[in-house]
GROMACS .gro file of C-alpha atoms in nm:
model
  324
    1MET     CA    1   0.040   7.267  -0.123
    2LYS     CA    2  -0.016   7.049   0.179
    3ASP     CA    3  -0.354   6.921   0.045
    4LYS     CA    4  -0.198   6.846  -0.293
    5PHE     CA    5   0.081   6.637  -0.115
    6ILE     CA    6  -0.170   6.447   0.095
    7LYS     CA    7  -0.394   6.359  -0.227
    8LYS     CA    8  -0.077   6.244  -0.403
    9LEU     CA    9   0.021   6.025  -0.116
   10LYS     CA   10  -0.315   5.873  -0.108
   11ARG     CA   11  -0.303   5.798  -0.476
   12SER     CA   12   0.031   5.630  -0.422
   13TRP     CA   13  -0.091   5.413  -0.146
   14LEU     CA   14  -0.403   5.314  -0.337
   15ALA     CA   15  -0.165   5.206  -0.628
   16ILE     CA   16   0.043   5.006  -0.399
   17TRP     CA   17  -0.271   4.839  -0.239
   18ILE     CA   18  -0.411   4.753  -0.578
   19ALA     CA   19  -0.084   4.584  -0.688
   20PHE     CA   20  -0.064   4.390  -0.359
   21VAL     CA   21  -0.417   4.253  -0.414
   22ALA     CA   22  -0.341   4.167  -0.770
   23ALA     CA   23  -0.025   3.965  -0.664
   24ALA     CA   24  -0.215   3.801  -0.396
   25LEU     CA   25  -0.493   3.688  -0.623
   26SER     CA   26  -0.227   3.562  -0.870
   27THR     CA   27  -0.075   3.359  -0.600
   28ILE     CA   28  -0.410   3.213  -0.504
   29GLY     CA   29  -0.465   3.129  -0.873
   30VAL     CA   30  -0.135   2.947  -0.898
   31LEU     CA   31  -0.194   2.766  -0.573
   32ALA     CA   32  -0.537   2.651  -0.680
   33ALA     CA   33  -0.403   2.520  -1.000
   34TYR     CA   34  -0.116   2.338  -0.818
   35THR     CA   35  -0.358   2.179  -0.566
   36SER     CA   36  -0.588   2.063  -0.842
   37VAL     CA   37  -0.313   1.887  -1.031
   38SER     CA   38  -0.185   1.735  -0.711
   39SER     CA   39  -0.516   1.593  -0.605
   40VAL     CA   40  -0.545   1.411  -0.930
   41LYS     CA   41  -0.200   1.264  -0.927
   42ARG     CA   42  -0.183   1.167  -0.562
   43VAL     CA   43  -0.139   0.810  -0.459
   44VAL     CA   44  -0.338   0.692  -0.161
   45SER     CA   45  -0.250   0.353   0.003
   46THR     CA   46  -0.601   0.224   0.110
   47GLN     CA   47  -0.630   0.486   0.375
   48LYS     CA   48  -0.780   0.839   0.328
   49GLY     CA   49  -0.718   1.167   0.497
   50ALA     CA   50  -0.537   1.130   0.822
   51GLY     CA   51  -0.567   0.755   0.790
   52MET     CA   52  -0.273   0.772   0.547
   53LEU     CA   53  -0.051   0.862   0.817
   54PHE     CA   54  -0.112   0.514   0.974
   55SER     CA   55  -0.039   0.248   0.728
   56SER     CA   56   0.110  -0.101   0.656
   57ASN     CA   57   0.255  -0.309   0.378
   58TYR     CA   58  -0.015  -0.583   0.431
   59LEU     CA   59  -0.282  -0.435   0.654
   60THR     CA   60  -0.557  -0.194   0.518
   61THR     CA   61  -0.862  -0.014   0.640
   62ASP     CA   62  -1.097  -0.205   0.424
   63GLU     CA   63  -1.369  -0.401   0.601
   64ASN     CA   64  -1.372  -0.677   0.324
   65ASP     CA   65  -1.202  -0.969   0.515
   66LEU     CA   66  -1.088  -1.162   0.211
   67PRO     CA   67  -0.793  -1.395   0.288
   68ARG     CA   68  -0.465  -1.322   0.131
   69THR     CA   69  -0.183  -1.575   0.066
   70ILE     CA   70   0.189  -1.528   0.028
   71THR     CA   71   0.382  -1.769  -0.176
   72PHE     CA   72   0.704  -1.933  -0.054
   73SER     CA   73   0.951  -2.189  -0.195
   74SER     CA   74   0.932  -2.538  -0.038
   75MET     CA   75   1.285  -2.483   0.062
   76GLU     CA   76   1.190  -2.246   0.326
   77ASN     CA   77   1.243  -2.397   0.667
   78SER     CA   78   1.021  -2.150   0.837
   79PRO     CA   79   0.798  -1.952   0.610
   80CYS     CA   80   0.771  -1.603   0.772
   81VAL     CA   81   0.574  -1.299   0.671
   82THR     CA   82   0.695  -0.952   0.814
   83VAL     CA   83   0.406  -0.716   0.861
   84ASN     CA   84   0.505  -0.340   0.918
   85VAL     CA   85   0.294  -0.080   1.075
   86CYS     CA   86   0.405   0.288   0.990
   87ASN     CA   87   0.337   0.645   1.088
   88TYR     CA   88   0.343   0.738   0.717
   89PRO     CA   89   0.181   0.627   0.389
   90GLN     CA   90   0.349   0.358   0.211
   91THR     CA   91   0.446   0.615  -0.056
   92LEU     CA   92   0.653   0.803   0.199
   93ILE     CA   93   0.505   1.133   0.137
   94LYS     CA   94   0.512   1.272   0.494
   95HIS     CA   95   0.491   1.120   0.852
   96ASN     CA   96   0.246   1.183   1.112
   97ASP     CA   97   0.312   1.484   1.338
   98LYS     CA   98   0.171   1.321   1.646
   99ASP     CA   99   0.268   1.009   1.830
  100ILE     CA  100   0.055   0.709   1.755
  101THR     CA  101  -0.016   0.458   2.018
  102TYR     CA  102  -0.185   0.143   1.923
  103THR     CA  103  -0.256  -0.228   2.002
  104LEU     CA  104  -0.167  -0.511   1.766
  105THR     CA  105  -0.369  -0.839   1.792
  106VAL     CA  106  -0.310  -1.156   1.601
  107GLU     CA  107  -0.566  -1.432   1.585
  108LEU     CA  108  -0.559  -1.785   1.426
  109VAL     CA  109  -0.859  -1.829   1.205
  110ASP     CA  110  -0.976  -2.023   0.912
  111SER     CA  111  -1.056  -1.866   0.577
  112ASN     CA  112  -1.404  -1.787   0.709
  113GLY     CA  113  -1.284  -1.611   1.013
  114ASN     CA  114  -1.363  -1.878   1.251
  115VAL     CA  115  -1.110  -1.914   1.548
  116VAL     CA  116  -0.882  -2.218   1.513
  117THR     CA  117  -0.797  -2.403   1.832
  118GLY     CA  118  -0.600  -2.719   1.907
  119GLU     CA  119  -0.239  -2.838   1.983
  120GLU     CA  120  -0.119  -2.725   1.623
  121THR     CA  121  -0.176  -2.352   1.728
  122ALA     CA  122   0.150  -2.369   1.925
  123LYS     CA  123   0.339  -2.410   1.604
  124TYR     CA  124   0.253  -2.059   1.487
  125SER     CA  125   0.424  -1.751   1.642
  126VAL     CA  126   0.451  -1.373   1.624
  127GLU     CA  127   0.781  -1.181   1.705
  128TYR     CA  128   0.827  -0.823   1.776
  129ASN     CA  129   1.132  -0.633   1.885
  130GLY     CA  130   1.297  -0.953   2.003
  131GLU     CA  131   0.997  -1.090   2.190
  132LYS     CA  132   0.854  -1.407   2.043
  133LYS     CA  133   0.484  -1.514   2.149
  134THR     CA  134   0.322  -1.843   2.046
  135PHE     CA  135  -0.052  -1.901   2.035
  136GLY     CA  136  -0.218  -2.039   2.355
  137SER     CA  137  -0.553  -2.180   2.419
  138ASN     CA  138  -0.743  -1.874   2.317
  139SER     CA  139  -0.562  -1.862   1.986
  140LYS     CA  140  -0.479  -1.490   2.021
  141ILE     CA  141  -0.167  -1.286   2.062
  142GLU     CA  142  -0.155  -0.918   2.168
  143PHE     CA  143   0.111  -0.643   2.177
  144SER     CA  144  -0.022  -0.344   2.363
  145LEU     CA  145   0.097   0.010   2.441
  146LEU     CA  146   0.291   0.030   2.112
  147LYS     CA  147   0.402   0.372   2.013
  148LEU     CA  148   0.516   0.509   1.680
  149MET     CA  149   0.704   0.839   1.762
  150ALA     CA  150   0.635   1.153   1.561
  151ASP     CA  151   1.007   1.261   1.544
  152ASP     CA  152   1.065   1.088   1.200
  153PHE     CA  153   0.944   0.820   0.951
  154ASN     CA  154   0.906   0.530   1.187
  155LYS     CA  155   0.769   0.177   1.159
  156HIS     CA  156   0.732  -0.142   1.362
  157GLU     CA  157   0.786  -0.488   1.220
  158PHE     CA  158   0.608  -0.805   1.330
  159VAL     CA  159   0.736  -1.140   1.205
  160LEU     CA  160   0.454  -1.395   1.159
  161THR     CA  161   0.589  -1.752   1.149
  162PHE     CA  162   0.380  -2.032   1.007
  163ASP     CA  163   0.392  -2.410   1.036
  164LYS     CA  164   0.564  -2.544   0.725
  165SER     CA  165   0.409  -2.898   0.750
  166GLN     CA  166   0.062  -2.739   0.715
  167LEU     CA  167   0.127  -2.533   0.417
  168THR     CA  168  -0.010  -2.759   0.159
  169LYS     CA  169  -0.330  -2.869   0.320
  170SER     CA  170  -0.438  -2.644   0.612
  171ASP     CA  171  -0.685  -2.359   0.623
  172ILE     CA  172  -0.501  -2.151   0.885
  173TYR     CA  173  -0.468  -1.780   0.864
  174MET     CA  174  -0.343  -1.512   1.090
  175ARG     CA  175  -0.589  -1.225   1.127
  176VAL     CA  176  -0.380  -0.918   1.220
  177THR     CA  177  -0.524  -0.604   1.345
  178ALA     CA  178  -0.359  -0.276   1.446
  179THR     CA  179  -0.600  -0.046   1.645
  180PRO     CA  180  -0.503   0.313   1.728
  181THR     CA  181  -0.568   0.426   2.082
  182ASN     CA  182  -0.500   0.790   2.082
  183GLN     CA  183  -0.603   0.947   1.752
  184ALA     CA  184  -0.969   0.911   1.679
  185GLU     CA  185  -0.927   0.999   1.315
  186LEU     CA  186  -0.709   0.692   1.253
  187LYS     CA  187  -0.879   0.385   1.130
  188PRO     CA  188  -0.782   0.036   1.237
  189LEU     CA  189  -0.571  -0.167   0.998
  190SER     CA  190  -0.631  -0.541   0.949
  191ALA     CA  191  -0.588  -0.834   0.708
  192LYS     CA  192  -0.622  -1.197   0.709
  193LEU     CA  193  -0.286  -1.352   0.599
  194GLY     CA  194  -0.196  -1.708   0.504
  195VAL     CA  195   0.091  -1.885   0.329
  196ILE     CA  196   0.131  -2.153   0.064
  197TYR     CA  197   0.443  -2.289  -0.103
  198ILE     CA  198   0.521  -2.414  -0.461
  199ASN     CA  199   0.705  -2.741  -0.477
  200ASN     CA  200   1.043  -2.696  -0.651
  201ASN     CA  201   0.971  -2.969  -0.893
  202THR     CA  202   0.688  -2.751  -1.043
  203SER     CA  203   0.721  -2.476  -1.288
  204ALA     CA  204   0.812  -2.132  -1.155
  205THR     CA  205   0.488  -1.915  -1.110
  206TRP     CA  206   0.446  -1.537  -1.057
  207THR     CA  207   0.100  -1.368  -1.022
  208GLY     CA  208  -0.020  -1.014  -1.011
  209THR     CA  209  -0.322  -0.884  -0.821
  210PHE     CA  210  -0.466  -0.564  -0.664
  211ILE     CA  211  -0.450  -0.598  -0.279
  212ASP     CA  212  -0.684  -0.298  -0.177
  213ASN     CA  213  -1.001  -0.518  -0.156
  214ALA     CA  214  -1.224  -0.226  -0.119
  215THR     CA  215  -1.598  -0.300  -0.178
  216SER     CA  216  -1.599  -0.055  -0.462
  217THR     CA  217  -1.314   0.064  -0.666
  218LYS     CA  218  -1.476   0.407  -0.659
  219ASP     CA  219  -1.372   0.427  -0.290
  220LEU     CA  220  -1.006   0.441  -0.373
  221ASP     CA  221  -0.797   0.737  -0.491
  222GLY     CA  222  -0.509   0.507  -0.596
  223PHE     CA  223  -0.434   0.145  -0.607
  224ASN     CA  224  -0.182  -0.107  -0.480
  225TYR     CA  225  -0.075  -0.385  -0.698
  226ARG     CA  226   0.132  -0.689  -0.583
  227LEU     CA  227   0.356  -0.909  -0.782
  228SER     CA  228   0.444  -1.229  -0.600
  229GLY     CA  229   0.572  -1.564  -0.692
  230SER     CA  230   0.847  -1.844  -0.697
  231GLY     CA  231   1.117  -1.895  -0.949
  232GLU     CA  232   1.322  -1.696  -1.185
  233GLY     CA  233   1.212  -1.530  -1.506
  234THR     CA  234   1.066  -1.206  -1.656
  235VAL     CA  235   0.738  -1.029  -1.570
  236THR     CA  236   0.576  -0.821  -1.837
  237LEU     CA  237   0.353  -0.558  -1.681
  238THR     CA  238   0.093  -0.374  -1.876
  239TRP     CA  239  -0.136  -0.101  -1.779
  240ASN     CA  240  -0.387   0.127  -1.934
  241THR     CA  241  -0.270   0.494  -1.882
  242ASN     CA  242  -0.609   0.621  -1.982
  243TYR     CA  243  -0.703   0.517  -1.639
  244VAL     CA  244  -0.382   0.470  -1.421
  245ASP     CA  245  -0.001   0.536  -1.434
  246ILE     CA  246   0.269   0.357  -1.247
  247SER     CA  247   0.440   0.524  -0.945
  248PRO     CA  248   0.755   0.700  -1.051
  249TRP     CA  249   0.922   0.582  -0.740
  250PHE     CA  250   0.888   0.222  -0.853
  251LYS     CA  251   0.994   0.297  -1.206
  252ASN     CA  252   1.303   0.477  -1.089
  253THR     CA  253   1.387   0.216  -0.819
  254TYR     CA  254   1.381  -0.076  -1.059
  255ASP     CA  255   1.501   0.125  -1.357
  256LEU     CA  256   1.208   0.027  -1.574
  257THR     CA  257   1.195   0.103  -1.948
  258ILE     CA  258   0.841   0.181  -2.052
  259SER     CA  259   0.695   0.192  -2.386
  260LYS     CA  260   0.340   0.320  -2.467
  261ASP     CA  261   0.128   0.269  -2.782
  262SER     CA  262  -0.109   0.507  -2.950
  263SER     CA  263  -0.405   0.374  -2.747
  264GLY     CA  264  -0.240   0.449  -2.427
  265ILE     CA  265  -0.130   0.092  -2.316
  266ALA     CA  266   0.207   0.101  -2.132
  267THR     CA  267   0.437  -0.196  -2.106
  268ALA     CA  268   0.741  -0.269  -1.896
  269THR     CA  269   0.947  -0.569  -1.812
  270LEU     CA  270   1.095  -0.679  -1.467
  271LYS     CA  271   1.351  -0.959  -1.405
  272VAL     CA  272   1.235  -1.155  -1.104
  273ASN     CA  273   1.399  -1.423  -0.893
  274SER     CA  274   1.231  -1.545  -0.576
  275ALA     CA  275   1.580  -1.647  -0.435
  276GLU     CA  276   1.640  -1.262  -0.411
  277LYS     CA  277   1.291  -1.114  -0.374
  278ASN     CA  278   0.945  -1.294  -0.389
  279GLN     CA  279   0.715  -0.988  -0.376
  280TYR     CA  280   0.688  -0.636  -0.530
  281ASP     CA  281   0.424  -0.392  -0.414
  282ILE     CA  282   0.349  -0.125  -0.681
  283GLN     CA  283   0.136   0.185  -0.658
  284PHE     CA  284  -0.070   0.316  -0.941
  285TYR     CA  285  -0.208   0.662  -0.983
  286ARG     CA  286  -0.537   0.745  -1.141
  287THR     CA  287  -0.490   0.968  -1.437
  288ASN     CA  288  -0.845   1.083  -1.533
  289GLY     CA  289  -1.060   1.051  -1.215
  290ILE     CA  290  -1.311   0.793  -1.124
  291ASN     CA  291  -1.492   0.621  -1.431
  292SER     CA  292  -1.846   0.545  -1.355
  293ALA     CA  293  -1.833   0.219  -1.530
  294GLU     CA  294  -1.529   0.078  -1.356
  295GLN     CA  295  -1.561  -0.226  -1.125
  296TRP     CA  296  -1.373  -0.515  -0.985
  297SER     CA  297  -1.318  -0.790  -1.258
  298ASP     CA  298  -1.403  -1.075  -1.017
  299GLY     CA  299  -1.493  -1.161  -0.666
  300ASN     CA  300  -1.121  -1.187  -0.577
  301HIS     CA  301  -1.051  -0.830  -0.688
  302THR     CA  302  -0.760  -0.928  -0.909
  303ASP     CA  303  -0.811  -0.648  -1.163
  304ILE     CA  304  -1.037  -0.336  -1.231
  305THR     CA  305  -1.220  -0.315  -1.562
  306VAL     CA  306  -1.408  -0.058  -1.758
  307THR     CA  307  -1.656  -0.215  -2.005
  308GLY     CA  308  -1.408  -0.513  -2.031
  309THR     CA  309  -1.094  -0.318  -2.051
  310GLY     CA  310  -0.850  -0.394  -1.764
  311PHE     CA  311  -0.649  -0.132  -1.565
  312VAL     CA  312  -0.345  -0.361  -1.507
  313SER     CA  313  -0.236  -0.702  -1.626
  314MET     CA  314   0.076  -0.918  -1.618
  315SER     CA  315   0.247  -1.224  -1.776
  316PHE     CA  316   0.543  -1.435  -1.676
  317THR     CA  317   0.801  -1.603  -1.877
  318GLN     CA  318   1.023  -1.863  -1.689
  319SER     CA  319   1.391  -1.854  -1.747
  320THR     CA  320   1.543  -2.130  -1.932
  321ALA     CA  321   1.850  -2.327  -1.826
  322THR     CA  322   2.068  -2.149  -2.080
  323GLU     CA  323   1.946  -1.786  -1.981
  324ASN     CA  324   2.197  -1.572  -1.789
   0.00000   0.00000   0.00000
């Protein structure tokens, strides 16, 4: 009787163990499927891996030092560009679980990266946390021992002020670099930023361009697209969903109504007014992985094409005097 009981008990434990293993394998299968879908749909700023947890609205990890210009109305008394440095991706997925210490340096350079010197440098400044610094004889400003705390989504903002009198003729940019000092896996962020203004007597103008500037589009898991301009009107944004789709966050934030035709071309319109906002940064997700034929459309990286078909494009219609 005792032996029969032990055999029965062993069979019961064996059944329980088999059921447990089956449940575990099922969970792994579901997890693998979820991970696979997530990796295809994720949006990465220009940083990868841990670098995503150190990002900026203007600065990127790309080594391509192409100059970038921000458009202002001529009514601006002091054209300023606010650069943020964050302990999270620009898509706000999660924040870094470690404190980030870094140094931010700003240099006055021309479009080729050569240092600019002279009396005019004193007309340019950078402000952080109430401290304003102007450029001296070495045309360089530094903020050191900066720390992004790991307790929450945190960012630092740096206000770059340019000389308005130089906006139409000068070749002066601020090369901004944020260099981490305590996490080796984080890459430095940098960009060469300049400003131009559009005279109020000219027609309103809005443009759209990718801002990632990676040497190859195949290095990017997702894309950042910037609309910027002056004046009031309507931007029509078009993208090819066979390659990319727009960030749901942007769609919901600006209440976009999106239509899509049978070939996969999606279209949405956005009312713009530079008196209220002169720049929109939009993230696009890959939908079908990397296409072997994709490439930048030109040297300025304004679009990405696959055998002549673009990923994203835009057009602008200026408001008329009678339009509400």
